[in-house]
Short mmCIF file of C-alpha atoms (C1' of nucleotides) in Angstrom, two decimals:
data_model
loop_
_atom_site.label_atom_id
_atom_site.label_comp_id
_atom_site.label_asym_id
_atom_site.label_seq_id
_atom_site.Cartn_x
_atom_site.Cartn_y
_atom_site.Cartn_z
CA UNK R 14 -11.29 -22.26 17.07
CA UNK R 15 -9.79 -25.11 15.13
CA UNK R 16 -7.11 -24.53 12.52
CA UNK R 17 -8.77 -25.44 9.22
CA UNK R 18 -12.11 -23.77 9.73
CA UNK R 19 -10.62 -20.59 11.03
CA UNK R 20 -8.21 -20.24 8.15
CA UNK R 21 -11.16 -20.71 5.81
CA UNK R 22 -13.16 -18.13 7.73
CA UNK R 23 -10.39 -15.59 7.29
CA UNK R 24 -10.36 -16.18 3.58
CA UNK R 25 -14.13 -15.90 3.37
CA UNK R 26 -14.02 -12.51 5.04
CA UNK R 27 -11.04 -11.46 2.93
CA UNK R 28 -12.87 -12.36 -0.28
CA UNK R 29 -15.81 -10.30 0.89
CA UNK R 30 -13.65 -7.25 1.59
CA UNK R 31 -11.47 -7.52 -1.51
CA UNK R 32 -14.63 -7.84 -3.55
CA UNK R 33 -16.33 -4.89 -1.91
CA UNK R 34 -13.41 -2.50 -1.41
CA UNK R 35 -10.65 -3.68 -3.71
CA UNK R 36 -7.10 -4.59 -2.77
CA UNK R 37 -6.06 -1.17 -1.48
CA UNK R 38 -9.39 -0.54 0.19
CA UNK R 39 -9.14 -3.74 2.20
CA UNK R 40 -7.17 -3.69 5.45
CA UNK R 41 -5.86 -6.55 7.52
CA UNK R 42 -7.29 -4.79 10.54
CA UNK R 43 -10.81 -4.90 9.12
CA UNK R 44 -10.47 -8.56 8.29
CA UNK R 45 -9.17 -9.39 11.75
CA UNK R 46 -11.84 -7.34 13.45
CA UNK R 47 -14.62 -9.06 11.50
CA UNK R 48 -13.06 -12.45 12.16
CA UNK R 49 -13.06 -11.58 15.86
CA UNK R 50 -9.36 -12.16 16.30
CA UNK R 51 -6.27 -10.08 16.79
CA UNK R 52 -4.32 -8.63 13.93
CA UNK R 53 -1.30 -10.96 13.87
CA UNK R 54 -3.57 -14.01 13.60
CA UNK R 55 -4.00 -13.20 9.93
CA UNK R 56 -0.23 -13.38 9.55
CA UNK R 57 -0.18 -16.68 11.36
CA UNK R 58 -2.15 -18.20 8.49
CA UNK R 59 -1.11 -16.02 5.57
CA UNK R 60 2.33 -14.61 4.92
CA UNK R 61 1.09 -11.22 3.76
CA UNK R 62 -1.86 -9.36 2.37
CA UNK R 63 -0.50 -9.87 -1.11
CA UNK R 64 -0.16 -13.63 -0.65
CA UNK R 65 -3.73 -13.83 0.59
CA UNK R 66 -5.01 -12.00 -2.47
CA UNK R 67 -2.87 -14.03 -4.85
CA UNK R 68 -4.06 -17.30 -3.35
CA UNK R 69 -7.69 -16.31 -3.85
CA UNK R 70 -7.10 -15.60 -7.51
CA UNK R 71 -4.53 -18.21 -8.42
CA UNK R 72 -6.07 -21.04 -6.44
CA UNK R 73 -9.73 -20.42 -5.67
CA UNK R 74 -10.71 -18.55 -8.81
CA UNK R 75 -8.96 -21.09 -11.01
CA UNK R 76 -10.59 -23.94 -9.13
CA UNK R 77 -13.97 -22.56 -10.14
CA UNK R 78 -12.89 -22.10 -13.75
CA UNK R 79 -11.46 -25.61 -13.89
CA UNK R 80 -14.59 -27.11 -12.41
CA UNK R 81 -16.60 -25.40 -15.13
CA UNK R 82 -14.27 -26.47 -17.91
CA UNK R 83 -14.58 -30.12 -16.91
CA UNK R 84 -18.08 -30.65 -18.24
CA UNK R 85 -17.23 -30.60 -21.91
CA UNK R 86 -19.76 -33.15 -23.06
CA UNK R 87 -21.34 -31.41 -25.97
CA UNK R 88 -24.20 -33.04 -27.77
CA UNK R 89 -26.25 -29.97 -28.63
CA UNK R 90 -24.32 -26.73 -28.78
CA UNK R 91 -27.15 -24.45 -27.68
CA UNK R 92 -28.10 -26.75 -24.80
CA UNK R 93 -24.51 -26.86 -23.71
CA UNK R 94 -23.93 -23.12 -23.62
CA UNK R 95 -27.34 -22.43 -22.09
CA UNK R 96 -26.55 -24.76 -19.22
CA UNK R 97 -23.06 -23.37 -18.91
CA UNK R 98 -24.29 -19.82 -18.47
CA UNK R 99 -27.43 -20.64 -16.50
CA UNK R 100 -25.54 -22.61 -13.89
CA UNK R 101 -23.69 -19.44 -12.90
CA UNK R 102 -26.95 -18.29 -11.32
CA UNK R 103 -26.63 -21.19 -8.91
CA UNK R 104 -23.10 -20.61 -7.72
CA UNK R 105 -23.00 -20.06 -3.97
CA UNK R 106 -22.32 -16.54 -2.79
CA UNK R 107 -18.73 -17.25 -1.84
CA UNK R 108 -17.82 -18.65 -5.25
CA UNK R 109 -19.68 -15.82 -6.94
CA UNK R 110 -17.58 -13.25 -5.11
CA UNK R 111 -14.39 -15.08 -6.05
CA UNK R 112 -15.54 -15.22 -9.66
CA UNK R 113 -16.33 -11.53 -9.53
CA UNK R 114 -12.91 -10.82 -8.09
CA UNK R 115 -11.32 -12.86 -10.88
CA UNK R 116 -13.15 -10.88 -13.54
CA UNK R 117 -12.13 -7.65 -11.87
CA UNK R 118 -8.49 -8.65 -12.02
CA UNK R 119 -8.85 -10.01 -15.56
CA UNK R 120 -10.17 -6.65 -16.70
CA UNK R 121 -7.16 -4.96 -15.10
CA UNK R 122 -9.27 -3.23 -12.45
CA UNK R 123 -7.51 -4.70 -9.43
CA UNK R 124 -4.48 -6.75 -8.43
CA UNK R 125 -0.94 -6.32 -9.65
CA UNK R 126 0.55 -6.81 -13.10
CA UNK R 127 1.77 -10.30 -12.29
CA UNK R 128 -1.78 -11.40 -11.56
CA UNK R 129 -3.27 -9.71 -14.60
CA UNK R 130 -0.76 -11.40 -16.87
CA UNK R 131 -1.51 -14.70 -15.14
CA UNK R 132 -5.20 -14.44 -16.03
CA UNK R 133 -4.59 -13.12 -19.53
CA UNK R 134 -2.83 -16.27 -20.64
CA UNK R 135 -5.64 -18.47 -19.37
CA UNK R 136 -8.33 -16.50 -21.16
CA UNK R 137 -6.47 -16.78 -24.45
CA UNK R 138 -6.55 -20.52 -23.94
CA UNK R 139 -10.34 -20.34 -23.42
CA UNK R 140 -10.95 -18.54 -26.71
CA UNK R 141 -9.41 -21.29 -28.80
CA UNK R 142 -11.24 -23.89 -26.75
CA UNK R 143 -14.56 -22.36 -27.77
CA UNK R 144 -13.44 -22.41 -31.39
CA UNK R 145 -12.61 -26.11 -31.22
CA UNK R 146 -15.93 -26.80 -29.58
CA UNK R 147 -18.08 -24.84 -31.99
CA UNK R 148 -16.48 -25.34 -35.39
CA UNK R 149 -17.42 -29.02 -35.87
CA UNK R 150 -21.09 -28.10 -35.47
CA UNK R 151 -21.17 -25.30 -38.03
CA UNK R 152 -22.62 -25.67 -41.48
CA UNK R 153 -19.74 -25.75 -43.97
CA UNK R 154 -20.30 -22.42 -45.69
CA UNK R 155 -20.35 -20.37 -42.48
CA UNK R 156 -17.70 -17.87 -41.49
CA UNK R 157 -16.56 -19.66 -38.38
CA UNK R 158 -14.21 -16.94 -37.11
CA UNK R 159 -16.91 -14.33 -36.80
CA UNK R 160 -19.46 -16.67 -35.32
CA UNK R 161 -17.05 -17.79 -32.61
CA UNK R 162 -15.96 -14.31 -31.72
CA UNK R 163 -19.55 -13.07 -31.60
CA UNK R 164 -20.47 -16.00 -29.41
CA UNK R 165 -17.62 -15.27 -27.05
CA UNK R 166 -18.60 -11.63 -26.81
CA UNK R 167 -22.15 -12.59 -25.97
CA UNK R 168 -21.04 -15.21 -23.46
CA UNK R 169 -18.69 -12.82 -21.72
CA UNK R 170 -21.41 -10.26 -21.25
CA UNK R 171 -23.95 -12.80 -20.06
CA UNK R 172 -21.44 -14.03 -17.51
CA UNK R 173 -20.75 -10.47 -16.46
CA UNK R 174 -24.45 -9.75 -16.00
CA UNK R 175 -24.88 -12.69 -13.66
CA UNK R 176 -21.60 -12.52 -11.78
CA UNK R 177 -20.65 -8.87 -11.73
CA UNK R 178 -24.03 -7.13 -11.90
CA UNK R 179 -25.55 -9.88 -9.79
CA UNK R 180 -28.63 -10.32 -11.98
CA UNK R 181 -30.59 -13.49 -12.39
CA UNK R 182 -30.93 -14.57 -16.02
CA UNK R 183 -33.71 -17.07 -16.79
CA UNK R 184 -32.69 -20.11 -18.78
CA UNK R 185 -35.14 -19.34 -21.55
CA UNK R 186 -33.67 -15.90 -22.15
CA UNK R 187 -30.14 -17.26 -22.25
CA UNK R 188 -31.23 -19.93 -24.72
CA UNK R 189 -33.01 -17.44 -26.96
CA UNK R 190 -30.05 -15.07 -27.06
CA UNK R 191 -27.65 -17.88 -27.89
CA UNK R 192 -30.07 -19.09 -30.56
CA UNK R 193 -29.99 -15.74 -32.30
CA UNK R 194 -26.31 -16.30 -32.94
CA UNK R 195 -26.23 -20.05 -33.40
CA UNK R 196 -29.65 -21.36 -34.46
CA UNK R 197 -29.37 -21.15 -38.23
CA UNK R 198 -25.59 -21.58 -38.29
CA UNK R 199 -25.34 -25.13 -36.95
CA UNK R 200 -26.10 -28.45 -38.55
CA UNK R 201 -29.39 -30.14 -37.76
CA UNK R 202 -29.16 -33.34 -35.78
CA UNK U 1 1.55 28.19 -14.45
CA UNK U 2 -1.79 29.63 -15.38
CA UNK U 3 -4.97 28.66 -13.60
CA UNK U 4 -6.97 26.84 -16.26
CA UNK U 5 -4.25 24.73 -17.81
CA UNK U 6 -2.81 23.68 -14.52
CA UNK U 7 -6.16 22.61 -13.12
CA UNK U 8 -6.64 20.54 -16.27
CA UNK U 9 -3.18 19.05 -15.89
CA UNK U 10 -3.99 17.94 -12.37
CA UNK U 11 -7.12 16.22 -13.59
CA UNK U 12 -5.27 14.53 -16.41
CA UNK U 13 -2.79 13.06 -13.97
CA UNK U 14 -5.55 12.14 -11.56
CA UNK U 15 -7.45 10.28 -14.28
CA UNK U 16 -4.31 8.39 -15.10
CA UNK U 17 -3.72 7.34 -11.51
CA UNK U 18 -7.35 6.53 -10.69
CA UNK U 19 -7.46 4.43 -13.82
CA UNK U 20 -4.24 2.61 -13.10
CA UNK U 21 -4.44 2.21 -9.32
CA UNK U 22 -8.06 2.75 -8.36
CA UNK U 23 -9.47 5.23 -5.88
CA UNK U 24 -7.73 3.84 -2.80
CA UNK U 25 -4.51 3.14 -4.67
CA UNK U 26 -4.24 6.74 -5.81
CA UNK U 27 -2.68 9.29 -3.49
CA UNK U 28 -2.78 13.05 -3.58
CA UNK U 29 0.96 12.99 -2.97
CA UNK U 30 1.58 10.99 -6.14
CA UNK U 31 -0.58 13.33 -8.16
CA UNK U 32 1.15 16.40 -6.79
CA UNK U 33 4.57 14.92 -7.34
CA UNK U 34 3.83 14.06 -10.95
CA UNK U 35 2.30 17.48 -11.51
CA UNK U 36 5.51 19.00 -10.13
CA UNK U 37 3.75 21.00 -7.46
CA UNK U 38 3.34 20.88 -3.73
CA UNK U 39 0.67 18.86 -2.05
CA UNK U 40 -1.76 21.63 -1.03
CA UNK U 41 -1.94 22.87 -4.61
CA UNK U 42 -4.28 20.00 -5.35
CA UNK U 43 -6.54 21.27 -2.59
CA UNK U 44 -6.38 24.74 -4.01
CA UNK U 45 -8.18 23.50 -7.11
CA UNK U 46 -10.17 20.59 -5.74
CA UNK U 47 -11.90 20.42 -2.38
CA UNK U 48 -10.93 16.82 -1.70
CA UNK U 49 -9.83 13.59 -3.28
CA UNK U 50 -13.43 12.43 -3.33
CA UNK U 51 -14.63 15.58 -5.11
CA UNK U 52 -11.93 15.16 -7.74
CA UNK U 53 -12.99 11.60 -8.41
CA UNK U 54 -16.68 12.49 -8.46
CA UNK U 55 -16.12 15.31 -10.92
CA UNK U 56 -14.31 12.99 -13.30
CA UNK U 57 -17.21 10.56 -13.31
CA UNK U 58 -20.18 12.90 -13.01
CA UNK U 59 -18.89 15.55 -15.37
CA UNK U 60 -16.20 14.21 -17.70
CA UNK U 61 -17.49 10.69 -18.15
CA UNK U 62 -21.02 11.90 -18.75
CA UNK U 63 -19.78 14.47 -21.21
CA UNK U 64 -18.35 11.66 -23.31
CA UNK U 65 -21.54 9.64 -23.06
CA UNK U 66 -23.66 12.63 -23.99
CA UNK U 67 -21.46 13.46 -26.94
CA UNK U 68 -21.96 9.91 -28.19
CA UNK U 69 -25.71 9.95 -27.65
CA UNK U 70 -26.08 13.08 -29.76
CA UNK U 71 -25.53 11.44 -33.12
CA UNK U 72 -28.82 9.58 -33.32
CA UNK U 73 -29.34 9.87 -37.02
CA UNK U 74 -30.21 6.35 -37.95
CA UNK U 75 -30.78 5.44 -41.53
CA UNK U 76 -29.31 1.95 -41.58
CA UNK U 77 -29.22 0.20 -38.23
CA UNK U 78 -26.10 -1.87 -38.88
CA UNK U 79 -24.22 1.11 -40.26
CA UNK U 80 -25.20 3.14 -37.26
CA UNK U 81 -24.07 0.67 -34.64
CA UNK U 82 -20.90 -0.22 -36.53
CA UNK U 83 -19.89 3.43 -36.57
CA UNK U 84 -20.90 3.89 -32.98
CA UNK U 85 -18.64 1.08 -31.80
CA UNK U 86 -15.82 1.67 -34.27
CA UNK U 87 -15.44 5.30 -33.31
CA UNK U 88 -14.44 4.23 -29.80
CA UNK U 89 -11.14 3.10 -31.31
CA UNK U 90 -10.47 6.73 -32.15
CA UNK U 91 -11.12 8.29 -28.78
CA UNK U 92 -8.05 10.10 -27.50
CA UNK U 93 -6.18 8.45 -24.66
CA UNK U 94 -7.51 10.82 -22.04
CA UNK U 95 -11.14 10.21 -22.92
CA UNK U 96 -10.49 6.48 -23.15
CA UNK U 97 -9.18 6.43 -19.60
CA UNK U 98 -12.19 8.38 -18.38
CA UNK U 99 -14.49 5.99 -20.21
CA UNK U 100 -12.64 3.07 -18.68
CA UNK U 101 -12.98 4.63 -15.26
CA UNK U 102 -16.71 5.08 -15.84
CA UNK U 103 -17.14 1.43 -16.77
CA UNK U 104 -15.16 0.40 -13.72
CA UNK U 105 -17.47 2.38 -11.48
CA UNK U 106 -20.55 1.22 -13.38
CA UNK U 107 -19.56 -2.39 -12.74
CA UNK U 108 -19.20 -1.61 -9.04
CA UNK U 109 -15.45 -2.11 -9.08
CA UNK U 110 -14.50 1.34 -7.83
CA UNK U 111 -15.98 4.51 -6.38
CA UNK U 112 -18.59 4.74 -3.65
CA UNK U 113 -22.22 3.67 -3.59
CA UNK U 114 -23.47 7.15 -4.45
CA UNK U 115 -21.51 7.09 -7.69
CA UNK U 116 -22.51 3.56 -8.60
CA UNK U 117 -26.18 4.40 -8.16
CA UNK U 118 -25.65 7.54 -10.23
CA UNK U 119 -24.39 5.49 -13.18
CA UNK U 120 -26.96 2.74 -12.77
CA UNK U 121 -29.86 5.05 -13.47
CA UNK U 122 -28.24 6.38 -16.63
CA UNK U 123 -27.57 2.94 -18.02
CA UNK U 124 -31.19 1.93 -17.52
CA UNK U 125 -32.11 4.93 -19.60
CA UNK U 126 -29.73 3.72 -22.32
CA UNK U 127 -31.30 0.28 -22.54
CA UNK U 128 -34.74 1.63 -23.41
CA UNK U 129 -33.18 4.07 -25.86
CA UNK U 130 -31.74 1.16 -27.82
CA UNK U 131 -35.15 -0.49 -27.82
CA UNK U 132 -36.79 2.63 -29.25
CA UNK U 133 -34.09 2.86 -31.87
CA UNK U 134 -34.18 -0.75 -32.98
CA UNK U 135 -37.84 -1.75 -32.82
CA UNK U 136 -39.08 0.31 -35.79
CA UNK U 137 -36.59 -1.48 -38.04
CA UNK U 138 -37.53 -5.01 -37.09
CA UNK U 139 -39.62 -7.27 -39.25
CA UNK U 140 -43.04 -7.59 -37.63
CA UNK U 141 -42.88 -11.22 -36.58
CA UNK U 142 -39.62 -10.89 -34.68
CA UNK U 143 -39.26 -11.17 -30.93
CA UNK U 144 -38.06 -7.66 -30.32
CA UNK U 145 -37.27 -8.07 -26.63
CA UNK U 146 -34.73 -10.80 -27.18
CA UNK U 147 -33.11 -9.16 -30.17
CA UNK U 148 -32.63 -5.90 -28.30
CA UNK U 149 -31.20 -7.54 -25.21
CA UNK U 150 -28.86 -9.70 -27.29
CA UNK U 151 -27.74 -6.62 -29.18
CA UNK U 152 -27.07 -4.75 -25.96
CA UNK U 153 -25.05 -7.64 -24.59
CA UNK U 154 -22.95 -7.75 -27.72
CA UNK U 155 -22.51 -3.98 -27.76
CA UNK U 156 -21.45 -3.86 -24.14
CA UNK U 157 -18.79 -6.46 -24.69
CA UNK U 158 -17.50 -4.84 -27.85
CA UNK U 159 -17.22 -1.56 -26.00
CA UNK U 160 -15.44 -3.30 -23.16
CA UNK U 161 -12.96 -4.91 -25.54
CA UNK U 162 -11.98 -1.58 -27.01
CA UNK U 163 -12.10 0.58 -23.92
CA UNK U 164 -11.20 -1.72 -21.06
CA UNK U 165 -9.02 -4.33 -22.73
CA UNK U 166 -7.58 -1.67 -25.00
CA UNK U 167 -7.91 -3.72 -28.17
CA UNK U 168 -8.39 -2.37 -31.65
CA UNK U 169 -11.45 -3.78 -33.38
CA UNK U 170 -11.58 -3.42 -37.19
CA UNK U 171 -14.74 -1.97 -38.60
CA UNK U 172 -15.39 -5.02 -40.72
CA UNK U 173 -15.35 -7.34 -37.74
CA UNK U 174 -17.72 -5.11 -35.79
CA UNK U 175 -20.07 -4.98 -38.75
CA UNK U 176 -20.02 -8.74 -39.24
CA UNK U 177 -20.72 -9.45 -35.59
CA UNK U 178 -23.61 -7.00 -35.52
CA UNK U 179 -24.92 -8.53 -38.74
CA UNK U 180 -25.10 -11.95 -37.15
CA UNK U 181 -27.66 -10.57 -34.74
CA UNK U 182 -29.44 -8.06 -36.94
CA UNK U 183 -29.02 -8.95 -40.63
CA UNK U 184 -32.05 -11.16 -41.18
CA UNK U 185 -34.16 -9.51 -38.49
CA UNK U 186 -34.53 -6.06 -40.01
CA UNK U 187 -36.63 -4.82 -42.91
CA UNK U 188 -34.94 -4.35 -46.27
CA UNK U 189 -34.64 -0.80 -47.51
"C1'" DT A 22 4.58 -34.52 34.65
"C1'" DA A 23 7.83 -31.95 31.77
"C1'" DG A 24 8.75 -30.43 27.32
"C1'" DT A 25 7.38 -29.03 22.96
"C1'" DT A 26 4.49 -27.42 19.53
"C1'" DT A 27 0.45 -24.73 18.16
"C1'" DA A 28 -2.46 -20.89 18.66
"C1'" DT A 29 -3.26 -16.36 20.15
"C1'" DC A 30 -2.31 -11.92 22.19
"C1'" DT A 31 -0.56 -6.85 23.40
"C1'" DA A 32 2.24 -3.48 21.88
"C1'" DA A 33 4.71 -1.19 18.96
"C1'" DC A 34 7.76 0.34 14.62
"C1'" DG A 35 8.17 2.90 10.65
"C1'" DC A 36 5.67 4.60 7.09
"C1'" DT A 37 2.09 6.83 4.29
"C1'" DC A 38 -2.31 8.75 4.11
"C1'" DG A 39 -5.85 12.94 3.51
"C1'" DT A 40 -6.05 17.24 5.06
"C1'" DT A 41 -5.03 21.92 6.95
"C1'" DA A 42 -2.74 26.05 9.26
"C1'" DG A 43 -0.38 29.68 8.14
"C1'" DA A 44 3.24 32.04 5.85
"C1'" DA A 45 5.54 33.53 1.51
"C1'" DT A 46 5.34 34.79 -3.12
"C1'" DT A 47 3.39 36.64 -7.28
"C1'" DA A 48 0.03 39.05 -9.98
"C1'" DT A 49 -3.60 42.50 -10.30
"C1'" DA A 50 -5.93 46.81 -9.35
"C1'" DA A 51 -6.27 51.49 -7.11
"C1'" DT X 2 3.19 52.74 -5.05
"C1'" DT X 3 0.37 50.51 -2.15
"C1'" DA X 4 -3.45 47.44 -1.12
"C1'" DT X 5 -5.81 43.49 -2.42
"C1'" DA X 6 -6.35 39.12 -4.43
"C1'" DA X 7 -4.62 34.87 -6.51
"C1'" DT X 8 -1.01 31.27 -6.20
"C1'" DT X 9 2.11 28.43 -4.11
"C1'" DC X 10 4.87 26.82 -0.39
"C1'" DT X 11 6.85 24.42 4.17
"C1'" DA X 12 5.50 22.05 7.89
"C1'" DA X 13 2.80 19.57 10.45
"C1'" DC X 14 -1.53 16.92 12.64
"C1'" DG X 15 -3.89 12.91 13.59
"C1'" DA X 16 -5.07 8.76 11.85
"C1'" DG X 17 -4.52 4.41 9.68
"C1'" DC X 18 -1.58 1.26 7.23
"C1'" DG X 19 1.25 -3.54 6.75
"C1'" DT X 20 4.09 -5.89 9.45
"C1'" DT X 21 6.76 -7.85 13.36
"C1'" DA X 22 8.84 -8.72 18.13
"C1'" DG X 23 8.08 -11.06 21.81
"C1'" DA X 24 5.13 -12.75 25.54
"C1'" DT X 25 1.38 -15.81 26.93
"C1'" DA X 26 -1.91 -19.47 26.84
"C1'" DA X 27 -3.60 -23.98 25.20
"C1'" DA X 28 -2.98 -28.36 23.35
"C1'" DC X 29 -0.50 -32.13 22.41
"C1'" DT X 30 3.61 -35.65 23.27
"C1'" DA X 31 7.10 -38.11 25.74
#
DNA sequence: TAGTTTATCTAACGCTCGTTAGAATTATAA
DNA sequence: TTATAATTCTAACGAGCGTTAGATAAACTA
């Protein structure tokens, strides 16, 4: 088996196990056995179990987040957020598991304190990004603070439904729910 | 140490550890050591680690949920839901940890499949209960389905903020966010 | 071809885990 | 007081854990 692919295969299996059984419930032996290799092979590619887990969160999870954050063209607010949420349905299974793992750590349900803190700071960043994005579109008399925080709460739960509960949400439903919050609060084009 | 109190103390410590370190990250030895007793004492009161965990979810978590579901007097919808969410701030720390543990299992982040399925069926029940509660208050032309599902998504995330992320949400903010979804959709008194 | 690097293995070390056997202690009841 | 029941203990079993030492095989390089 050639270097690059095999290292990736190990991570793929690791993601699967971390996702299904958590950090403590996952064993290097299980990963090795499913990868069809001996136990020390895992250590040939990854320094330790902890490093493997950290890399998945710090590198792979953040890659997905960054890829999402790139598309910040925003003509119509409701279109934008509908697309943003809907596209989560179409993530491949591997990325979905990584995303799920990231949320699990973010909520403090897995991983160590270092990792949780790491994610916390990013998510704070996200909140103010939404505010910047939304505020210019709001009608002047609106209470922007509340609208943004309500929107974020809705978004977070929609994301959780798709990623964590593994449900499919139709685009029309996403759009309608977002419209309930935004429709009469934003300026007409 | 007398029977009843000591058994309760064990559970209190167990909840703390399960909450902080998950099922696999929690050890009977740690529980015993923190309880200041020998290891087999835990087995004197609980058949196994699994039974202890199951009891916390199936009994204690559901007790909290049931207690909440009791107060279904519902004069003003926004008042009702504001109170419902706000009161979560005032849960004692023990109940909050149990609630948090329940959410963790509900999201499939801990516990075994039996437990996850157990919670799934209850939460389905809850969804239709909200529908029954809300629909009579809606103006006739409204799309009830979407309003109810949006409300549930908002509620779930508010609950998660308080219980899982351990934030305090002021009553006024809760009320304002709920109003964004409900205010112009419900009949005037 | 000989030497070096890369990939992979078997075997084990030291530790912790959930659980239990079986004895000692304490409280209760006769 | 003695017998029974309720608590609590020390000590261990067998299994699984993360990790590593050190040998072997395969693939490159000179």
